[in-house]
mmCIF file of C-alpha atoms and ligand atoms in Angstrom:
data_model
loop_
_atom_site.group_PDB
_atom_site.id
_atom_site.type_symbol
_atom_site.label_atom_id
_atom_site.label_comp_id
_atom_site.label_asym_id
_atom_site.label_seq_id
_atom_site.Cartn_x
_atom_site.Cartn_y
_atom_site.Cartn_z
ATOM 1 C CA MET A 1 96.516 100.645 54.483
ATOM 2 C CA ARG A 2 99.230 102.242 52.342
ATOM 3 C CA ARG A 3 98.555 105.744 51.172
ATOM 4 C CA GLU A 4 99.037 106.167 47.424
ATOM 5 C CA LYS A 5 101.236 109.153 46.563
ATOM 6 C CA PRO A 6 100.976 110.659 43.126
ATOM 7 C CA ASP A 7 104.417 110.772 41.527
ATOM 8 C CA SER A 8 106.000 111.446 38.143
ATOM 9 C CA TRP A 9 103.866 108.952 36.234
ATOM 10 C CA TRP A 10 100.875 110.920 37.373
ATOM 11 C CA ILE A 11 102.018 114.074 35.629
ATOM 12 C CA GLY A 12 102.343 112.136 32.368
ATOM 13 C CA ALA A 13 98.912 110.584 32.818
ATOM 14 C CA GLU A 14 97.364 113.919 33.577
ATOM 15 C CA GLN A 15 98.815 115.470 30.423
ATOM 16 C CA ASN A 16 97.867 112.542 28.237
ATOM 17 C CA ILE A 17 94.326 112.455 29.529
ATOM 18 C CA ASN A 18 93.929 116.194 29.076
ATOM 19 C CA CYS A 19 95.210 116.022 25.546
ATOM 20 C CA GLU A 20 93.820 113.100 23.727
ATOM 21 C CA LEU A 21 92.278 110.280 25.695
ATOM 22 C CA SER A 22 88.706 109.312 25.799
ATOM 23 C CA VAL A 23 88.602 108.315 29.409
ATOM 24 C CA SER A 24 86.757 105.150 30.446
ATOM 25 C CA THR A 25 84.588 105.034 33.568
ATOM 26 C CA LYS A 26 87.154 102.958 35.480
ATOM 27 C CA GLU A 27 89.926 105.357 34.566
ATOM 28 C CA ALA A 28 87.802 108.358 35.454
ATOM 29 C CA THR A 29 87.042 106.762 38.828
ATOM 30 C CA GLY A 30 90.745 106.129 39.345
ATOM 31 C CA LEU A 31 91.419 109.751 38.539
ATOM 32 C CA LEU A 32 88.774 110.844 40.989
ATOM 33 C CA TYR A 33 90.361 108.708 43.725
ATOM 34 C CA ILE A 34 93.741 110.253 43.092
ATOM 35 C CA VAL A 35 92.307 113.751 43.239
ATOM 36 C CA MET A 36 90.614 112.885 46.555
ATOM 37 C CA ILE A 37 93.872 111.537 47.963
ATOM 38 C CA ARG A 38 95.697 114.660 46.869
ATOM 39 C CA VAL A 39 93.107 117.038 48.291
ATOM 40 C CA PHE A 40 92.457 115.134 51.550
ATOM 41 C CA PRO A 41 95.698 113.252 52.170
ATOM 42 C CA PHE A 42 94.960 112.612 55.867
ATOM 43 C CA HIS A 43 91.301 111.684 55.550
ATOM 44 C CA TYR A 44 90.991 109.610 52.466
ATOM 45 C CA LYS A 45 92.319 106.067 52.651
ATOM 46 C CA LEU A 46 92.758 103.619 49.795
ATOM 47 C CA THR A 47 90.319 100.763 49.522
ATOM 48 C CA LYS A 48 90.535 97.627 47.397
ATOM 49 C CA THR A 49 88.275 99.224 44.756
ATOM 50 C CA SER A 50 90.134 102.532 44.616
ATOM 51 C CA THR A 51 93.492 100.720 44.326
ATOM 52 C CA TYR A 52 92.054 98.709 41.410
ATOM 53 C CA HIS A 53 90.856 101.830 39.589
ATOM 54 C CA ILE A 54 94.142 103.624 40.129
ATOM 55 C CA LYS A 55 95.967 100.581 38.776
ATOM 56 C CA ILE A 56 93.856 100.673 35.590
ATOM 57 C CA LEU A 57 94.588 104.363 35.224
ATOM 58 C CA LYS A 58 98.319 103.770 35.668
ATOM 59 C CA GLN A 59 98.332 101.056 33.010
ATOM 60 C CA ARG A 60 96.505 103.308 30.604
ATOM 61 C CA ALA A 61 98.909 106.173 31.275
ATOM 62 C CA ALA A 62 101.906 103.893 30.714
ATOM 63 C CA SER A 63 100.549 102.580 27.416
ATOM 64 C CA VAL A 64 99.851 106.097 26.143
ATOM 65 C CA THR A 65 103.319 107.287 27.146
ATOM 66 C CA ASN A 66 104.886 104.278 25.419
ATOM 67 C CA SER A 67 102.896 104.702 22.256
ATOM 68 C CA ARG A 68 103.781 108.387 22.125
ATOM 69 C CA PHE A 69 107.463 107.528 22.539
ATOM 70 C CA LYS A 70 107.248 104.955 19.769
ATOM 71 C CA MET A 71 105.526 107.474 17.543
ATOM 72 C CA ALA A 72 108.278 110.019 18.159
ATOM 73 C CA LYS A 73 110.928 107.393 17.466
ATOM 74 C CA SER A 74 109.428 106.202 14.213
ATOM 75 C CA LYS A 75 108.692 109.676 12.966
ATOM 76 C CA PHE A 76 112.140 111.191 13.473
ATOM 77 C CA GLU A 77 114.396 108.202 13.592
ATOM 78 C CA TYR A 78 115.072 108.232 9.850
ATOM 79 C CA VAL A 79 117.544 111.106 10.266
ATOM 80 C CA LYS A 80 120.028 108.588 11.649
ATOM 81 C CA THR A 81 120.374 107.189 8.145
ATOM 82 C CA PHE A 82 122.045 110.448 7.105
ATOM 83 C CA GLU A 83 125.093 109.478 9.183
ATOM 84 C CA GLN A 84 127.850 107.982 7.090
ATOM 85 C CA ASP A 85 129.544 104.741 7.954
ATOM 86 C CA ASP A 86 133.196 105.645 8.284
ATOM 87 C CA SER A 87 134.504 102.476 9.887
ATOM 88 C CA CYS A 88 138.090 101.742 8.879
ATOM 89 C CA LEU A 89 138.837 98.822 6.612
ATOM 90 C CA GLN A 90 139.580 95.606 8.494
ATOM 91 C CA ASN A 91 143.119 94.340 8.936
ATOM 92 C CA CYS A 92 144.753 97.701 8.314
ATOM 93 C CA TRP A 93 146.964 99.664 10.650
ATOM 94 C CA ILE A 94 145.129 102.801 11.703
ATOM 95 C CA VAL A 95 147.267 105.898 12.145
ATOM 96 C CA VAL A 96 145.829 109.000 13.766
ATOM 97 C CA ARG A 97 148.085 112.020 13.355
ATOM 98 C CA VAL A 98 147.548 115.269 15.215
ATOM 99 C CA ASP A 99 149.406 118.426 14.249
ATOM 100 C CA GLY A 100 149.552 121.835 15.944
ATOM 101 C CA LYS A 101 147.526 124.495 14.137
ATOM 102 C CA ALA A 102 149.731 127.443 13.119
ATOM 103 C CA PHE A 103 152.400 126.516 15.646
ATOM 104 C CA HIS A 104 154.917 128.865 14.030
ATOM 105 C CA LYS A 105 152.794 131.628 15.567
ATOM 106 C CA PHE A 106 152.072 129.719 18.788
ATOM 107 C CA ALA A 107 155.824 129.118 19.246
ATOM 108 C CA ASP A 108 156.627 132.814 18.742
ATOM 109 C CA VAL A 109 153.892 134.085 21.023
ATOM 110 C CA HIS A 110 155.016 131.742 23.827
ATOM 111 C CA GLY A 111 158.727 132.354 23.325
ATOM 112 C CA PHE A 112 159.731 128.822 22.302
ATOM 113 C CA VAL A 113 163.485 128.353 22.135
ATOM 114 C CA LYS A 114 164.754 128.105 18.537
ATOM 115 C CA PRO A 115 165.145 125.693 16.859
ATOM 116 C CA ASN A 116 164.070 123.230 19.598
ATOM 117 C CA ASP A 117 162.276 123.958 22.826
ATOM 118 C CA LEU A 118 162.773 121.144 25.301
ATOM 119 C CA ARG A 119 159.749 122.186 27.377
ATOM 120 C CA ALA A 120 157.484 122.143 24.326
ATOM 121 C CA LEU A 121 158.709 118.734 23.162
ATOM 122 C CA ASN A 122 158.401 117.224 26.628
ATOM 123 C CA LEU A 123 154.889 118.635 26.923
ATOM 124 C CA MET A 124 153.978 116.989 23.603
ATOM 125 C CA ASN A 125 155.425 113.709 24.926
ATOM 126 C CA ARG A 126 153.447 114.029 28.143
ATOM 127 C CA ALA A 127 150.173 114.626 26.290
ATOM 128 C CA ALA A 128 150.863 111.666 23.977
ATOM 129 C CA THR A 129 151.677 109.406 26.939
ATOM 130 C CA LEU A 130 148.328 110.268 28.491
ATOM 131 C CA VAL A 131 146.591 109.385 25.239
ATOM 132 C CA MET A 132 148.397 106.031 25.125
ATOM 133 C CA GLU A 133 147.479 105.316 28.715
ATOM 134 C CA GLU A 134 143.837 105.943 27.909
ATOM 135 C CA PHE A 135 143.654 104.073 24.587
ATOM 136 C CA ARG A 136 145.174 100.659 25.100
ATOM 137 C CA ASP A 137 145.004 99.664 21.441
ATOM 138 C CA ILE A 138 147.616 102.255 20.523
ATOM 139 C CA CYS A 139 150.777 100.167 20.212
ATOM 140 C CA LEU A 140 153.195 102.910 19.194
ATOM 141 C CA ALA A 141 153.238 106.680 19.065
ATOM 142 C CA TYR A 142 155.764 108.876 17.335
ATOM 143 C CA GLY A 143 156.214 112.592 17.883
ATOM 144 C CA GLN A 144 158.365 115.400 16.551
ATOM 145 C CA SER A 145 157.983 119.158 16.380
ATOM 146 C CA ASP A 146 154.264 119.951 16.774
ATOM 147 C CA GLU A 147 152.928 116.594 15.587
ATOM 148 C CA TYR A 148 152.209 113.150 17.005
ATOM 149 C CA SER A 149 151.217 109.946 15.201
ATOM 150 C CA PHE A 150 149.318 107.232 17.048
ATOM 151 C CA VAL A 151 149.341 103.718 15.608
ATOM 152 C CA LEU A 152 146.386 101.510 16.527
ATOM 153 C CA ARG A 153 146.692 97.726 16.315
ATOM 154 C CA LYS A 154 145.445 96.495 12.988
ATOM 155 C CA ASP A 155 142.940 94.189 14.717
ATOM 156 C CA THR A 156 141.490 96.861 16.972
ATOM 157 C CA ILE A 157 137.727 96.903 17.394
ATOM 158 C CA PHE A 158 137.863 100.031 19.474
ATOM 159 C CA TYR A 159 134.859 102.276 18.691
ATOM 160 C CA ASN A 160 134.021 99.744 15.967
ATOM 161 C CA ARG A 161 136.989 101.215 14.065
ATOM 162 C CA ARG A 162 134.950 104.337 13.326
ATOM 163 C CA ALA A 163 137.419 106.844 11.903
ATOM 164 C CA SER A 164 135.748 110.016 13.137
ATOM 165 C CA LYS A 165 135.236 108.623 16.673
ATOM 166 C CA LEU A 166 138.863 107.531 16.886
ATOM 167 C CA MET A 167 140.299 110.712 15.465
ATOM 168 C CA THR A 168 138.191 113.185 17.380
ATOM 169 C CA THR A 169 138.562 111.435 20.716
ATOM 170 C CA ILE A 170 142.320 111.030 20.414
ATOM 171 C CA ASN A 171 142.711 114.584 19.170
ATOM 172 C CA SER A 172 140.593 116.157 21.871
ATOM 173 C CA LEU A 173 142.259 114.168 24.649
ATOM 174 C CA PHE A 174 145.684 115.110 23.294
ATOM 175 C CA THR A 175 144.746 118.791 23.112
ATOM 176 C CA SER A 176 143.218 118.929 26.567
ATOM 177 C CA ALA A 177 146.203 117.034 28.023
ATOM 178 C CA TYR A 178 148.523 119.579 26.365
ATOM 179 C CA VAL A 179 146.675 122.466 27.984
ATOM 180 C CA PHE A 180 146.162 120.609 31.280
ATOM 181 C CA ASN A 181 149.928 120.020 31.671
ATOM 182 C CA TRP A 182 151.125 123.333 30.262
ATOM 183 C CA THR A 183 152.141 124.832 33.631
ATOM 184 C CA SER A 184 154.158 121.743 34.607
ATOM 185 C CA TYR A 185 156.498 122.473 31.704
ATOM 186 C CA PHE A 186 156.238 126.217 31.165
ATOM 187 C CA GLY A 187 155.895 127.323 34.800
ATOM 188 C CA PRO A 188 155.133 131.028 35.019
ATOM 189 C CA ILE A 189 154.697 131.476 31.243
ATOM 190 C CA GLN A 190 150.958 131.672 30.787
ATOM 191 C CA LEU A 191 149.055 130.347 27.827
ATOM 192 C CA GLN A 192 148.126 133.354 25.726
ATOM 193 C CA TYR A 193 145.365 131.580 23.839
ATOM 194 C CA PRO A 194 144.022 128.018 23.528
ATOM 195 C CA PRO A 195 146.121 125.930 21.129
ATOM 196 C CA ALA A 196 144.423 123.689 18.588
ATOM 197 C CA PHE A 197 145.530 120.573 16.733
ATOM 198 C CA ASP A 198 144.224 119.225 13.452
ATOM 199 C CA GLY A 199 143.747 115.488 13.055
ATOM 200 C CA ARG A 200 143.611 112.902 10.298
ATOM 201 C CA VAL A 201 143.225 109.156 9.956
ATOM 202 C CA VAL A 202 145.320 107.171 7.495
ATOM 203 C CA LEU A 203 145.107 103.426 6.910
ATOM 204 C CA TYR A 204 148.132 101.300 6.052
ATOM 205 C CA PRO A 205 147.334 97.830 4.722
ATOM 206 C CA THR A 206 150.810 96.298 5.094
ATOM 207 C CA ASP A 207 153.521 96.323 7.725
ATOM 208 C CA LYS A 208 155.873 97.771 5.138
ATOM 209 C CA ASN A 209 153.496 100.657 4.477
ATOM 210 C CA LEU A 210 153.338 101.404 8.177
ATOM 211 C CA ARG A 211 157.114 101.250 8.552
ATOM 212 C CA ASP A 212 157.536 103.498 5.532
ATOM 213 C CA TYR A 213 155.089 105.976 7.031
ATOM 214 C CA LEU A 214 157.033 106.121 10.292
ATOM 215 C CA SER A 215 160.333 106.321 8.370
ATOM 216 C CA TRP A 216 158.903 109.232 6.396
ATOM 217 C CA ARG A 217 158.035 111.126 9.576
ATOM 218 C CA GLN A 218 161.444 110.367 11.079
ATOM 219 C CA ALA A 219 163.268 111.405 7.906
ATOM 220 C CA ASP A 220 161.218 114.611 8.041
ATOM 221 C CA VAL A 221 162.523 115.479 11.504
ATOM 222 C CA HIS A 222 166.086 114.802 10.349
ATOM 223 C CA VAL A 223 165.815 117.091 7.319
ATOM 224 C CA ASN A 224 164.001 119.863 9.203
ATOM 225 C CA ASN A 225 166.157 119.752 12.300
ATOM 226 C CA LEU A 226 169.420 119.858 10.395
ATOM 227 C CA TYR A 227 168.166 122.807 8.369
ATOM 228 C CA ASN A 228 166.754 124.618 11.421
ATOM 229 C CA THR A 229 169.919 124.103 13.461
ATOM 230 C CA ALA A 230 172.004 125.632 10.661
ATOM 231 C CA PHE A 231 169.449 128.391 9.946
ATOM 232 C CA TRP A 232 169.044 129.559 13.546
ATOM 233 C CA GLY A 233 172.795 129.249 14.123
ATOM 234 C CA LEU A 234 173.367 131.715 11.283
ATOM 235 C CA VAL A 235 170.638 134.060 12.514
ATOM 236 C CA LEU A 236 171.177 133.913 16.270
ATOM 237 C CA LYS A 237 174.933 133.366 16.472
ATOM 238 C CA LYS A 238 176.213 135.052 13.290
ATOM 239 C CA GLY A 239 173.665 137.867 13.177
ATOM 240 C CA LEU A 240 172.414 137.127 9.643
ATOM 241 C CA SER A 241 168.924 138.204 8.708
ATOM 242 C CA ASN A 242 166.364 135.475 7.964
ATOM 243 C CA THR A 243 166.669 136.185 4.240
ATOM 244 C CA GLN A 244 170.477 136.095 4.339
ATOM 245 C CA ALA A 245 170.423 132.795 6.216
ATOM 246 C CA GLU A 246 167.969 131.359 3.698
ATOM 247 C CA GLU A 247 170.223 132.408 0.838
ATOM 248 C CA ARG A 248 173.275 130.954 2.549
ATOM 249 C CA LEU A 249 171.542 127.571 2.859
ATOM 250 C CA ARG A 250 169.879 127.527 -0.542
ATOM 251 C CA GLY A 251 170.945 124.515 -2.625
ATOM 252 C CA THR A 252 172.964 122.900 0.178
ATOM 253 C CA VAL A 253 172.763 119.168 0.900
ATOM 254 C CA ALA A 254 173.031 117.464 4.300
ATOM 255 C CA ALA A 255 176.830 117.154 4.091
ATOM 256 C CA ASP A 256 177.162 120.904 3.392
ATOM 257 C CA LYS A 257 175.059 121.777 6.410
ATOM 258 C CA ASN A 258 177.038 119.406 8.630
ATOM 259 C CA GLU A 259 180.217 121.050 7.369
ATOM 260 C CA LEU A 260 178.814 124.536 7.946
ATOM 261 C CA LEU A 261 177.824 123.687 11.516
ATOM 262 C CA PHE A 262 181.256 122.299 12.249
ATOM 263 C CA THR A 263 183.335 125.039 10.646
ATOM 264 C CA GLU A 264 181.174 128.006 11.668
ATOM 265 C CA PHE A 265 180.083 126.903 15.127
ATOM 266 C CA GLY A 266 182.387 123.979 16.038
ATOM 267 C CA LEU A 267 179.250 121.886 16.338
ATOM 268 C CA ASN A 268 179.120 118.186 15.511
ATOM 269 C CA TYR A 269 175.497 117.642 14.513
ATOM 270 C CA ASN A 270 175.619 114.032 15.712
ATOM 271 C CA ASN A 271 176.232 115.315 19.214
ATOM 272 C CA GLU A 272 173.011 117.290 19.203
ATOM 273 C CA SER A 273 170.295 115.875 21.433
ATOM 274 C CA ILE A 274 169.032 112.578 20.085
ATOM 275 C CA MET A 275 165.448 113.601 20.851
ATOM 276 C CA TYR A 276 165.849 116.616 18.558
ATOM 277 C CA ARG A 277 167.422 114.536 15.809
ATOM 278 C CA LYS A 278 165.181 111.446 15.950
ATOM 279 C CA GLY A 279 161.916 112.497 17.607
ATOM 280 C CA THR A 280 160.289 110.458 20.374
ATOM 281 C CA ILE A 281 158.867 106.941 20.063
ATOM 282 C CA LEU A 282 156.480 105.812 22.780
ATOM 283 C CA LEU A 283 156.071 102.082 23.348
ATOM 284 C CA ARG A 284 154.258 99.966 25.885
ATOM 285 C CA LYS A 285 156.503 97.815 28.001
ATOM 286 C CA LEU A 286 156.294 95.794 31.173
ATOM 287 C CA CYS A 287 158.483 97.300 33.852
ATOM 288 C CA LYS A 288 159.167 96.170 37.382
ATOM 289 C CA HIS A 289 157.638 98.473 39.910
ATOM 290 C CA PRO A 290 160.446 100.027 41.957
ATOM 291 C CA VAL A 291 158.556 99.427 45.226
ATOM 292 C CA ASP A 292 156.853 96.024 45.057
ATOM 293 C CA GLY A 293 158.842 94.551 42.151
ATOM 294 C CA LYS A 294 155.652 93.548 40.315
ATOM 295 C CA LEU A 295 155.409 93.945 36.566
ATOM 296 C CA ARG A 296 153.331 96.851 35.381
ATOM 297 C CA GLN A 297 152.462 98.210 31.973
ATOM 298 C CA VAL A 298 154.301 101.455 31.372
ATOM 299 C CA VAL A 299 154.562 103.811 28.406
ATOM 300 C CA VAL A 300 158.296 104.220 27.787
ATOM 301 C CA PRO A 301 159.993 106.812 25.540
ATOM 302 C CA PHE A 302 162.658 105.663 23.055
ATOM 303 C CA PHE A 303 164.850 107.777 20.790
ATOM 304 C CA SER A 304 165.855 105.142 18.290
ATOM 305 C CA ASP A 305 166.206 104.974 14.537
ATOM 306 C CA MET A 306 162.960 103.484 13.251
ATOM 307 C CA ILE A 307 164.224 103.423 9.676
ATOM 308 C CA ALA A 308 166.726 100.714 10.612
ATOM 309 C CA GLU A 309 165.671 97.059 10.770
ATOM 310 C CA ALA A 310 167.209 96.720 14.237
ATOM 311 C CA PHE A 311 164.441 98.756 15.870
ATOM 312 C CA TRP A 312 161.727 96.341 14.717
ATOM 313 C CA LYS A 313 163.765 93.342 15.826
ATOM 314 C CA GLU A 314 164.248 94.881 19.250
ATOM 315 C CA HIS A 315 160.528 95.547 19.621
ATOM 316 C CA PRO A 316 158.813 92.641 17.810
ATOM 317 C CA GLU A 317 155.605 93.046 19.818
ATOM 318 C CA VAL A 318 154.589 96.111 17.788
ATOM 319 C CA LEU A 319 154.189 94.609 14.323
ATOM 320 C CA GLY A 320 153.728 91.050 15.603
ATOM 321 C CA MET A 321 150.944 92.167 17.983
ATOM 322 C CA LYS A 322 152.421 89.896 20.596
ATOM 323 C CA SER A 323 152.097 90.285 24.322
ATOM 324 C CA LEU A 324 154.144 93.039 25.834
ATOM 325 C CA GLN A 325 157.844 92.652 26.351
ATOM 326 C CA ILE A 326 159.495 93.052 29.684
ATOM 327 C CA HIS A 327 161.627 96.137 29.663
ATOM 328 C CA VAL A 328 164.899 96.398 31.557
ATOM 329 C CA LYS A 329 164.676 97.069 35.244
ATOM 330 C CA GLN A 330 164.213 100.647 36.314
ATOM 331 C CA HIS A 331 167.829 101.196 37.372
ATOM 332 C CA GLU A 332 168.923 99.703 34.055
ATOM 333 C CA VAL A 333 166.583 102.122 32.264
ATOM 334 C CA ASN A 334 168.310 104.969 34.051
ATOM 335 C CA ASN A 335 171.686 103.534 33.135
ATOM 336 C CA GLU A 336 170.589 103.216 29.542
ATOM 337 C CA HIS A 337 169.644 106.861 29.500
ATOM 338 C CA SER A 338 172.730 107.961 31.346
ATOM 339 C CA THR A 339 174.752 106.186 28.652
ATOM 340 C CA ASN A 340 172.841 108.214 26.062
ATOM 341 C CA MET A 341 173.576 111.277 28.064
ATOM 342 C CA GLU A 342 177.271 110.643 28.062
ATOM 343 C CA THR A 343 177.306 110.424 24.293
ATOM 344 C CA ASN A 344 174.893 113.266 23.759
ATOM 345 C CA LYS A 345 175.901 115.467 26.659
ATOM 346 C CA SER A 346 172.443 116.919 26.651
ATOM 347 C CA ASP A 347 170.226 117.951 29.411
ATOM 348 C CA ASP A 348 166.999 116.827 27.781
ATOM 349 C CA ILE A 349 167.807 113.150 27.895
ATOM 350 C CA ASN A 350 168.540 113.527 31.576
ATOM 351 C CA LYS A 351 165.123 115.047 32.032
ATOM 352 C CA SER A 352 163.677 112.410 29.788
ATOM 353 C CA SER A 353 165.262 109.777 31.986
ATOM 354 C CA ASN A 354 163.618 111.343 35.011
ATOM 355 C CA ARG A 355 160.449 111.355 33.020
ATOM 356 C CA THR A 356 160.764 107.625 32.405
ATOM 357 C CA GLU A 357 161.081 107.113 36.121
ATOM 358 C CA GLU A 358 158.126 109.366 36.745
ATOM 359 C CA LEU A 359 156.116 107.531 34.101
ATOM 360 C CA SER A 360 156.740 104.172 35.635
ATOM 361 C CA LYS A 361 155.513 105.511 38.928
ATOM 362 C CA THR A 362 152.439 107.281 37.688
ATOM 363 C CA SER A 363 151.106 105.253 34.810
ATOM 364 C CA ILE A 364 150.707 102.069 36.783
ATOM 365 C CA ARG A 365 147.355 100.356 36.720
ATOM 366 C CA PRO A 366 146.914 97.026 38.444
ATOM 367 C CA ALA A 367 144.423 96.016 35.744
ATOM 368 C CA ASP A 368 147.264 96.097 33.230
ATOM 369 C CA ILE A 369 149.122 93.167 34.720
ATOM 370 C CA PRO A 370 148.797 90.291 32.263
ATOM 371 C CA LYS A 371 147.509 87.065 33.730
HETATM 372 P P1 GTP B 1 149.936 124.195 10.203
HETATM 373 O O1 GTP B 1 150.372 122.904 10.830
HETATM 374 O O2 GTP B 1 149.765 124.083 8.730
HETATM 375 O O3 GTP B 1 148.722 124.776 10.867
HETATM 376 O O4 GTP B 1 151.112 125.273 10.421
HETATM 377 P P2 GTP B 1 152.318 125.251 11.454
HETATM 378 O O5 GTP B 1 152.734 126.654 11.669
HETATM 379 O O6 GTP B 1 151.981 124.477 12.673
HETATM 380 O O7 GTP B 1 153.474 124.539 10.621
HETATM 381 P P3 GTP B 1 154.085 123.079 10.732
HETATM 382 O O8 GTP B 1 153.173 122.163 11.459
HETATM 383 O O9 GTP B 1 154.503 122.677 9.351
HETATM 384 O O10 GTP B 1 155.417 123.293 11.543
HETATM 385 C C1 GTP B 1 155.465 123.363 12.923
HETATM 386 C C2 GTP B 1 156.004 124.708 13.364
HETATM 387 O O11 GTP B 1 155.939 124.784 14.780
HETATM 388 C C3 GTP B 1 157.482 124.886 13.055
HETATM 389 O O12 GTP B 1 157.671 125.406 11.767
HETATM 390 C C4 GTP B 1 157.919 125.859 14.119
HETATM 391 O O13 GTP B 1 157.666 127.166 13.704
HETATM 392 C C5 GTP B 1 157.017 125.525 15.279
HETATM 393 N N1 GTP B 1 157.716 124.707 16.285
HETATM 394 C C6 GTP B 1 157.497 123.398 16.584
HETATM 395 N N2 GTP B 1 158.333 122.991 17.563
HETATM 396 C C7 GTP B 1 159.103 124.055 17.871
HETATM 397 C C8 GTP B 1 160.165 124.270 18.818
HETATM 398 O O14 GTP B 1 160.570 123.387 19.570
HETATM 399 N N3 GTP B 1 160.711 125.511 18.860
HETATM 400 C C9 GTP B 1 160.299 126.508 18.048
HETATM 401 N N4 GTP B 1 160.880 127.704 18.136
HETATM 402 N N5 GTP B 1 159.288 126.355 17.156
HETATM 403 C C10 GTP B 1 158.724 125.144 17.070
HETATM 404 MG MG1 MG B 2 151.505 122.434 12.628
#
């Protein structure tokens, strides 16, 4: 006959009986049997009667445990009602924007190149790519300086569209990815302290609103980058103090700054790196795998003008929420970027091109292949 071993349920039963039960004769007998089995495990064998009494005791223990659990649930459960429903309005584009906290200080402490640090921007792009790979309902991401905007499909049901869930998860993944990949971009330069990013959720009810939002962010990078290029040129190349440079630029418009850059530094602003001037747009595309030739979903960086209509015609899947477009073959992607390089003569696009290649190798998931 099988020997009954007291296990975890027994501990519960013991406690319950000690505390509050009026024990029936059958249950008491069951208890006695268990005690006997525990004390004389090699001498006492279970009989039909003892098994029956133990079964009764077990049932009783289970019912007490259940009723206690229910009691606890009903007594304290009400606190859940204090939580606010923050689910985003249906049929709206959801934008989550993260922005570096006090990055003017972070940039100084870590010796970022002025006005643009390629390592820092590429690290931002890497972190954002990881976020897009994780959250498949993000159809576009746009980054510049220390900020990144993530656009979720307007029909997303991800996390039941709960704003705080979406924002905090995207923000924390972005931040940890930034720290996780720091060494890949900054090599021996160690992080001096943990960076933080703030986050916000904004809803855009129409396609136009969304496009205007993205245009606003892209116009922002244009204004800031033109100013910063002129400002740091005056400070670093002409030896002006910060205040003198500020005074020199006060009241100038874009054309004046372009003129200043050309006359003072022989610099044509349009030849500056396109990533610095336009920011980085991340889109999902289907790319042919360089090894097996199969189509895979890949997050691809673009450096286009989102303010222009042409961008949205070239990438209709974003606003139209259509299935992903096939992107040019890998060697054509490289050609595309090398063409950019020729016009921009900048090292960053070259690296970005390598990055595209790297991306297509690393961010491949067989599950992504559309049926
Ligand atoms: P809060 O966002 O309000 O916390 O302050 P912040 O200091 O981060 O300012 P903000 O986000 O408005 O601006 C970003 C700042 O990050 C810039 O003003 C720069 O000082 C710094 N920054 C971002 N990218 C670069 C870069 O590539 N090089 C350098 N040198 N600084 C950068
Ligand atoms: Mg900031």
